Amino acid sequence: MALPVELVGAWRRVGLVIDGVRRVDYCDVLWLQSADWFADIRTHIQPGVGPPADDPHAPFATEFSFAGTTEFTDPMLHWIHTLDSRGEAPPDENPVAWQDELLVESGSFEWQGRLVPFVEEWGHLGSDGVCGVGRDGYVRVEAAGFA
């Protein structure tokens, strides 16, 4: 199914809930989405500051980036990682839903032998100048002045 036009543009993670608890976000997360291609860039807000390594919040406070193509089968978004700074990418498919002005992504991940639920809340930054291209280990996505 084609990606809904409402999902195209630049997004910033504005909220994070892990295991039912709203958490401080230690990373600035920018998601750029064209009709076919995406890029997800996660950088530390304050390097050296974050949750302890044994906290299930730790994977969300890690600096990394990934990019590739996006598929949508309502309500599931599936990001296929063509490039990933971590090397091998875990499966990346979660349902999304609108909650007022926010796009809410929910899912779970395995942490120390149990499934931990999470919610990422995404605020739309704009969709001006959206374009995306990818080929031979290269992906570039531009949206709302971000690239």
Coordinates of N, CA, C and O in Angstrom, one line a residue:
M1 N 0.8 -1.2 0.0 CA 0.0 0.0 0.0 C 0.9 1.2 0.0 O 1.9 1.3 0.7
A2 N 0.5 2.2 -0.8 CA 1.3 3.5 -0.8 C 1.3 4.2 0.6 O 0.3 4.1 1.3
L3 N 2.3 4.9 0.8 CA 2.5 5.6 2.1 C 1.5 6.8 2.1 O 1.5 7.6 1.1
P4 N 0.7 6.9 3.1 CA -0.3 8.1 3.1 C 0.5 9.4 3.1 O 1.6 9.5 3.8
V5 N 0.0 10.3 2.4 CA 0.7 11.6 2.3 C 0.9 12.3 3.6 O 1.9 13.0 3.8
E6 N 0.0 12.0 4.6 CA 0.2 12.6 5.9 C 1.4 12.2 6.7 O 1.9 12.8 7.6
L7 N 2.0 11.1 6.2 CA 3.2 10.5 6.9 C 4.5 11.1 6.3 O 5.6 10.9 6.8
V8 N 4.4 11.8 5.2 CA 5.6 12.3 4.5 C 6.0 13.6 5.1 O 5.2 14.5 5.5
G9 N 7.3 13.8 5.3 CA 7.9 15.0 5.8 C 8.9 14.8 6.9 O 9.5 13.7 7.0
A10 N 9.2 15.8 7.7 CA 10.2 15.7 8.7 C 9.4 15.6 10.1 O 8.4 16.3 10.3
W11 N 10.0 14.7 10.9 CA 9.3 14.4 12.2 C 10.4 14.5 13.3 O 11.6 14.1 13.1
R12 N 10.0 14.9 14.5 CA 10.9 14.8 15.6 C 10.2 14.1 16.8 O 9.0 14.3 17.0
R13 N 11.0 13.2 17.4 CA 10.4 12.5 18.6 C 10.2 13.5 19.7 O 11.1 14.1 20.1
V14 N 8.9 13.6 20.1 CA 8.6 14.6 21.2 C 8.1 14.0 22.5 O 7.9 14.7 23.5
G15 N 8.0 12.7 22.5 CA 7.6 11.9 23.7 C 8.0 10.5 23.6 O 8.1 9.9 22.5
L16 N 8.3 9.9 24.8 CA 8.8 8.6 24.9 C 8.3 7.9 26.2 O 8.5 8.5 27.3
V17 N 7.6 6.8 26.0 CA 7.0 6.1 27.1 C 7.6 4.6 27.0 O 7.5 4.0 26.0
I18 N 8.3 4.2 28.1 CA 8.9 2.8 28.1 C 8.3 2.1 29.3 O 8.4 2.6 30.5
D19 N 7.7 0.9 29.1 CA 7.2 0.1 30.1 C 6.2 0.9 31.0 O 6.1 0.7 32.2
G20 N 5.4 1.7 30.3 CA 4.3 2.5 30.9 C 4.7 3.7 31.7 O 3.9 4.4 32.3
V21 N 6.0 4.1 31.6 CA 6.6 5.2 32.3 C 7.1 6.3 31.3 O 7.9 5.9 30.4
R22 N 6.6 7.5 31.4 CA 7.1 8.6 30.5 C 8.5 8.8 30.9 O 8.8 9.0 32.1
R23 N 9.4 8.9 29.9 CA 10.9 9.0 30.2 C 11.4 10.3 29.6 O 10.9 10.9 28.6
V24 N 12.5 10.8 30.2 CA 13.3 11.9 29.7 C 14.0 11.3 28.4 O 14.4 10.2 28.3
D25 N 14.0 12.1 27.3 CA 14.6 11.7 26.1 C 16.1 12.2 26.1 O 16.3 13.4 26.1
Y26 N 17.0 11.3 26.0 CA 18.4 11.7 26.0 C 19.0 11.9 24.6 O 20.1 12.3 24.4
C27 N 18.1 11.6 23.6 CA 18.5 11.8 22.2 C 17.6 12.7 21.5 O 16.4 12.7 21.8
D28 N 18.1 13.5 20.6 CA 17.3 14.2 19.6 C 17.1 13.3 18.4 O 18.1 12.9 17.8
V29 N 15.9 12.9 18.1 CA 15.6 12.0 17.1 C 14.8 12.7 16.0 O 13.7 13.2 16.2
L30 N 15.4 12.6 14.8 CA 14.8 13.2 13.6 C 14.6 12.1 12.6 O 15.4 11.3 12.3
W31 N 13.3 12.0 12.1 CA 12.9 11.0 11.1 C 12.4 11.8 9.9 O 11.5 12.6 9.9
L32 N 13.1 11.6 8.8 CA 12.8 12.2 7.5 C 12.1 11.1 6.6 O 12.7 10.1 6.4
Q33 N 11.0 11.5 6.0 CA 10.2 10.5 5.3 C 9.8 11.1 4.0 O 9.0 12.1 3.9
S34 N 10.2 10.4 2.8 CA 9.7 10.8 1.5 C 8.6 9.7 1.2 O 8.3 8.9 2.0
A35 N 8.1 9.8 0.0 CA 7.1 8.8 -0.4 C 7.6 7.4 -0.3 O 6.8 6.4 -0.1
D36 N 8.9 7.2 -0.5 CA 9.5 5.8 -0.6 C 10.6 5.6 0.4 O 10.8 4.5 0.9
W37 N 11.4 6.6 0.7 CA 12.6 6.5 1.4 C 12.5 7.2 2.8 O 11.8 8.2 2.9
F38 N 13.3 6.7 3.8 CA 13.3 7.4 5.1 C 14.8 7.4 5.6 O 15.7 6.7 5.1
A39 N 15.0 8.3 6.5 CA 16.3 8.4 7.3 C 15.9 8.7 8.7 O 15.0 9.5 9.0
D40 N 16.5 8.0 9.7 CA 16.3 8.2 11.1 C 17.6 8.5 11.7 O 18.5 7.6 11.7
I41 N 17.8 9.7 12.3 CA 19.0 10.1 12.9 C 18.8 10.4 14.4 O 18.0 11.2 14.7
R42 N 19.6 9.7 15.2 CA 19.5 9.9 16.7 C 20.8 10.3 17.2 O 21.9 9.6 17.1
T43 N 20.9 11.5 17.8 CA 22.1 12.1 18.3 C 21.9 12.4 19.8 O 20.8 12.8 20.2
H44 N 22.9 12.3 20.6 CA 22.9 12.6 22.0 C 22.6 14.1 22.2 O 23.2 15.0 21.6
I45 N 21.7 14.4 23.1 CA 21.5 15.8 23.5 C 22.6 16.3 24.3 O 23.1 17.4 24.1
Q46 N 23.0 15.5 25.3 CA 24.2 15.9 26.1 C 25.1 14.6 26.3 O 24.8 13.7 27.1
P47 N 26.1 14.5 25.4 CA 27.0 13.3 25.5 C 27.4 13.0 26.9 O 27.7 13.9 27.7
G48 N 27.4 11.7 27.2 CA 27.8 11.2 28.5 C 26.7 11.2 29.5 O 27.0 10.7 30.6
V49 N 25.6 11.7 29.2 CA 24.4 11.6 30.1 C 23.4 10.7 29.6 O 23.0 10.8 28.4
G50 N 22.9 9.8 30.4 CA 21.8 8.9 30.0 C 21.5 7.9 31.1 O 22.0 8.0 32.2
P51 N 20.6 7.0 30.8 CA 20.2 6.0 31.8 C 21.3 5.0 32.0 O 22.2 4.8 31.1
P52 N 21.3 4.2 33.1 CA 22.2 3.2 33.3 C 22.1 2.1 32.3 O 21.0 1.9 31.7
A53 N 23.1 1.3 32.0 CA 23.1 0.3 30.9 C 22.1 -0.8 31.2 O 21.6 -1.4 30.3
D54 N 21.7 -1.0 32.5 CA 20.8 -2.1 32.8 C 19.3 -1.6 32.8 O 18.4 -2.4 33.1
D55 N 19.1 -0.4 32.4 CA 17.7 0.2 32.3 C 17.2 -0.1 30.9 O 17.9 0.1 29.9
P56 N 15.9 -0.5 30.8 CA 15.3 -0.7 29.4 C 15.2 0.5 28.6 O 15.0 0.5 27.4
H57 N 15.5 1.7 29.2 CA 15.5 3.0 28.5 C 16.8 3.1 27.6 O 16.9 3.8 26.7
A58 N 17.9 2.3 28.0 CA 19.2 2.5 27.4 C 19.2 2.4 25.9 O 19.8 3.2 25.2
P59 N 18.4 1.4 25.2 CA 18.4 1.3 23.8 C 17.9 2.6 23.1 O 18.2 2.9 22.0
F60 N 17.0 3.3 23.8 CA 16.4 4.5 23.2 C 17.3 5.8 23.4 O 17.0 6.8 22.9
A61 N 18.4 5.6 24.2 CA 19.3 6.7 24.5 C 20.6 6.5 23.8 O 21.6 7.1 24.2
T62 N 20.6 5.7 22.8 CA 21.8 5.3 22.1 C 21.9 6.2 20.8 O 20.9 6.3 20.1
E63 N 23.1 6.7 20.5 CA 23.3 7.4 19.2 C 23.5 6.5 18.1 O 24.4 5.6 18.1
F64 N 22.7 6.5 17.1 CA 22.8 5.8 15.8 C 21.9 6.3 14.8 O 21.1 7.2 15.0
S65 N 22.1 5.8 13.5 CA 21.3 6.2 12.4 C 21.0 5.0 11.5 O 21.7 4.1 11.5
F66 N 19.9 5.1 10.8 CA 19.5 4.1 9.8 C 18.7 4.7 8.7 O 18.1 5.8 8.9
A67 N 18.6 4.1 7.6 CA 17.9 4.6 6.4 C 17.5 3.5 5.5 O 18.1 2.4 5.5
G68 N 16.5 3.7 4.7 CA 16.0 2.7 3.7 C 14.7 3.1 3.1 O 14.4 4.2 2.9
T69 N 13.9 2.0 2.9 CA 12.6 2.2 2.3 C 11.5 1.9 3.3 O 11.7 1.3 4.3
T70 N 10.3 2.5 3.0 CA 9.2 2.3 3.9 C 8.0 1.7 3.2 O 7.7 2.0 2.1
E71 N 7.3 0.8 3.9 CA 6.1 0.2 3.4 C 5.0 0.4 4.5 O 5.3 0.5 5.7
F72 N 3.8 0.5 4.0 CA 2.7 0.8 4.9 C 1.5 -0.1 4.6 O 1.1 -0.2 3.4
T73 N 1.0 -0.9 5.6 CA -0.2 -1.7 5.5 C -0.9 -1.3 6.8 O -0.6 -1.8 7.9
D74 N -1.9 -0.5 6.6 CA -2.7 0.1 7.7 C -3.0 -0.9 8.8 O -3.6 -1.9 8.5
P75 N -2.6 -0.7 10.1 CA -1.9 0.5 10.6 C -0.4 0.4 10.8 O 0.3 1.2 11.5
M76 N 0.2 -0.6 10.1 CA 1.6 -1.0 10.3 C 2.5 -0.2 9.4 O 2.3 -0.2 8.1
L77 N 3.6 0.4 9.9 CA 4.7 1.0 9.2 C 5.8 0.0 9.3 O 6.2 -0.5 10.4
H78 N 6.4 -0.3 8.1 CA 7.6 -1.2 8.1 C 8.7 -0.5 7.4 O 8.7 -0.1 6.3
W79 N 9.8 -0.3 8.2 CA 11.0 0.4 7.7 C 12.0 -0.7 7.4 O 12.4 -1.5 8.3
I80 N 12.4 -0.8 6.1 CA 13.4 -1.7 5.7 C 14.8 -1.0 5.7 O 15.0 -0.1 4.9
H81 N 15.7 -1.4 6.6 CA 16.9 -0.7 6.7 C 17.9 -1.2 5.6 O 18.4 -2.3 5.6
T82 N 18.2 -0.3 4.7 CA 19.2 -0.5 3.7 C 20.6 -0.2 4.3 O 21.6 -0.8 4.0
L83 N 20.6 0.8 5.1 CA 21.8 1.3 5.9 C 21.5 1.3 7.3 O 20.4 1.7 7.7
D84 N 22.4 0.9 8.2 CA 22.2 1.0 9.6 C 23.6 1.0 10.3 O 24.4 0.2 10.1
S85 N 23.8 2.1 11.1 CA 25.1 2.3 11.7 C 25.4 1.2 12.8 O 26.6 1.0 13.2
R86 N 24.4 0.4 13.1 CA 24.6 -0.7 14.1 C 25.1 -2.0 13.4 O 25.3 -3.0 14.0
G87 N 25.1 -2.0 12.1 CA 25.4 -3.2 11.3 C 24.1 -3.9 11.0 O 23.2 -3.4 10.3
E88 N 23.8 -5.0 11.7 CA 22.6 -5.8 11.5 C 21.4 -5.0 12.2 O 21.5 -4.7 13.3
A89 N 20.3 -4.9 11.4 CA 19.2 -4.2 12.0 C 18.2 -5.1 12.5 O 17.9 -6.1 11.8
P90 N 17.6 -4.8 13.7 CA 16.4 -5.7 14.1 C 15.2 -5.4 13.2 O 15.2 -4.4 12.6
P91 N 14.2 -6.3 13.3 CA 13.0 -6.0 12.5 C 12.4 -4.6 13.0 O 12.5 -4.3 14.2
D92 N 11.9 -3.9 12.1 CA 11.4 -2.5 12.4 C 10.0 -2.3 11.8 O 9.9 -1.8 10.7
E93 N 9.0 -2.8 12.5 CA 7.6 -2.7 12.1 C 6.7 -2.5 13.3 O 6.8 -3.3 14.2
N94 N 6.0 -1.4 13.2 CA 5.1 -1.1 14.4 C 3.8 -0.4 13.9 O 3.9 0.3 12.9
P95 N 2.7 -0.5 14.6 CA 1.5 0.2 14.3 C 1.7 1.7 14.7 O 2.4 2.0 15.6
V96 N 1.0 2.5 13.9 CA 1.0 4.0 14.1 C -0.5 4.4 14.2 O -1.3 3.8 13.5
A97 N -0.7 5.5 14.9 CA -2.1 6.0 15.1 C -2.0 7.5 15.4 O -1.0 7.9 16.0
W98 N -3.0 8.3 15.0 CA -3.0 9.7 15.3 C -3.6 9.9 16.7 O -4.6 9.3 17.0
Q99 N -3.0 10.8 17.5 CA -3.5 11.2 18.8 C -3.4 12.7 18.8 O -2.3 13.2 19.0
D100 N -4.5 13.4 18.5 CA -4.5 14.8 18.3 C -3.5 15.1 17.2 O -3.6 14.6 16.1
E101 N -2.5 16.0 17.4 CA -1.5 16.4 16.4 C -0.3 15.4 16.3 O 0.5 15.6 15.4
L102 N -0.2 14.5 17.2 CA 0.9 13.6 17.2 C 0.7 12.3 16.5 O -0.4 11.7 16.5
L103 N 1.7 11.8 15.9 CA 1.7 10.4 15.3 C 2.3 9.5 16.4 O 3.4 9.8 16.9
V104 N 1.6 8.5 16.8 CA 2.0 7.7 17.9 C 2.4 6.3 17.4 O 1.6 5.6 16.8
E105 N 3.6 5.9 17.6 CA 4.1 4.6 17.2 C 4.2 3.7 18.5 O 4.8 4.2 19.5
S106 N 3.7 2.5 18.5 CA 3.7 1.7 19.7 C 4.3 0.3 19.3 O 4.1 -0.1 18.2
G107 N 5.0 -0.3 20.2 CA 5.5 -1.6 20.0 C 6.1 -2.2 21.2 O 5.8 -1.8 22.3
S108 N 7.0 -3.2 21.1 CA 7.7 -3.8 22.2 C 9.0 -4.3 21.7 O 9.2 -4.5 20.5
F109 N 9.9 -4.5 22.7 CA 11.2 -5.0 22.4 C 11.6 -6.0 23.5 O 11.1 -5.9 24.6
E110 N 12.5 -6.9 23.2 CA 13.0 -7.8 24.2 C 14.1 -7.2 25.0 O 15.0 -6.6 24.5
W111 N 13.9 -7.3 26.3 CA 14.9 -6.7 27.2 C 15.1 -7.7 28.4 O 14.1 -7.9 29.2
Q112 N 16.3 -8.3 28.6 CA 16.6 -9.2 29.7 C 15.5 -10.2 29.9 O 15.0 -10.5 31.0
G113 N 15.1 -10.9 28.8 CA 14.2 -12.0 28.8 C 12.7 -11.7 28.9 O 11.9 -12.5 29.1
R114 N 12.4 -10.4 28.7 CA 10.9 -10.1 28.7 C 10.6 -9.0 27.6 O 11.5 -8.3 27.2
L115 N 9.4 -9.0 27.2 CA 8.9 -8.0 26.2 C 8.6 -6.7 27.0 O 7.8 -6.7 27.9
V116 N 9.2 -5.6 26.6 CA 8.9 -4.3 27.2 C 8.2 -3.4 26.2 O 8.6 -3.2 25.1
P117 N 7.0 -2.9 26.5 CA 6.2 -2.1 25.6 C 6.9 -0.7 25.6 O 7.4 -0.2 26.6
F118 N 6.7 0.0 24.4 CA 7.2 1.4 24.3 C 6.2 2.1 23.4 O 5.4 1.6 22.6
V119 N 6.2 3.4 23.6 CA 5.5 4.4 22.7 C 6.4 5.5 22.4 O 7.0 6.1 23.2
E120 N 6.5 5.8 21.1 CA 7.2 7.0 20.6 C 6.2 7.9 20.0 O 5.4 7.5 19.2
E121 N 6.2 9.2 20.5 CA 5.3 10.2 20.0 C 6.1 11.1 19.0 O 7.2 11.6 19.4
W122 N 5.5 11.3 17.8 CA 6.2 12.1 16.8 C 5.5 13.3 16.4 O 4.3 13.3 16.2
G123 N 6.2 14.5 16.4 CA 5.6 15.8 16.0 C 6.1 16.1 14.6 O 7.3 16.0 14.3
H124 N 5.1 16.5 13.8 CA 5.4 16.9 12.4 C 6.1 18.2 12.3 O 5.5 19.2 12.8
L125 N 7.2 18.3 11.6 CA 8.0 19.6 11.5 C 7.7 20.3 10.2 O 8.0 21.4 10.0
G126 N 7.1 19.5 9.2 CA 6.8 20.1 7.9 C 7.0 19.1 6.8 O 7.7 18.1 7.0
S127 N 6.6 19.5 5.6 CA 6.8 18.6 4.5 C 7.2 19.4 3.2 O 7.1 18.9 2.1
D128 N 7.7 20.6 3.4 CA 8.2 21.3 2.3 C 9.5 20.7 1.7 O 10.3 20.2 2.5
G129 N 9.6 20.7 0.4 CA 10.9 20.2 -0.2 C 11.2 18.8 0.0 O 12.4 18.4 0.0
V130 N 10.2 17.9 0.1 CA 10.5 16.5 0.4 C 11.0 15.8 -0.9 O 10.4 16.0 -2.0
C131 N 12.1 15.1 -0.7 CA 12.6 14.3 -1.8 C 13.4 13.2 -1.2 O 14.0 13.3 -0.1
G132 N 13.5 12.0 -1.8 CA 14.3 10.9 -1.3 C 14.9 10.1 -2.5 O 14.2 10.0 -3.5
V133 N 16.1 9.6 -2.3 CA 16.7 8.8 -3.3 C 17.6 7.8 -2.6 O 18.1 8.1 -1.5
G134 N 17.7 6.6 -3.2 CA 18.6 5.6 -2.7 C 19.2 4.7 -3.8 O 18.5 4.4 -4.7
R135 N 20.4 4.3 -3.6 CA 21.0 3.4 -4.6 C 22.4 2.9 -4.0 O 23.1 3.7 -3.4
D136 N 22.8 1.7 -4.3 CA 24.1 1.2 -4.0 C 24.7 1.7 -2.7 O 25.8 2.3 -2.7
G137 N 24.0 1.5 -1.6 CA 24.5 1.8 -0.3 C 24.5 3.3 0.0 O 25.2 3.8 0.9
Y138 N 23.6 4.0 -0.7 CA 23.5 5.5 -0.5 C 22.0 5.8 -0.3 O 21.2 5.3 -1.1
V139 N 21.6 6.6 0.7 CA 20.3 7.0 0.8 C 20.3 8.5 1.3 O 21.1 8.9 2.1
R140 N 19.5 9.3 0.6 CA 19.4 10.8 1.0 C 18.0 11.1 1.0 O 17.2 10.9 0.0
V141 N 17.5 11.7 2.1 CA 16.2 12.2 2.2 C 16.2 13.6 2.7 O 17.0 14.0 3.6
E142 N 15.4 14.5 2.1 CA 15.3 15.9 2.5 C 13.8 16.2 2.8 O 13.0 15.7 2.1
A143 N 13.6 17.0 3.8 CA 12.3 17.4 4.2 C 12.4 18.6 5.1 O 13.1 18.6 6.1
A144 N 11.6 19.7 4.8 CA 11.4 20.8 5.7 C 12.8 21.4 6.1 O 12.9 21.9 7.3
G145 N 13.7 21.5 5.2 CA 15.0 22.1 5.5 C 16.0 21.1 6.2 O 17.1 21.6 6.5
F146 N 15.6 19.9 6.4 CA 16.5 18.9 7.0 C 17.0 17.9 5.9 O 16.3 17.6 5.0
A147 N 18.2 17.4 6.1 CA 18.7 16.4 5.1 C 19.7 15.5 5.9 O 20.3 15.8 6.9

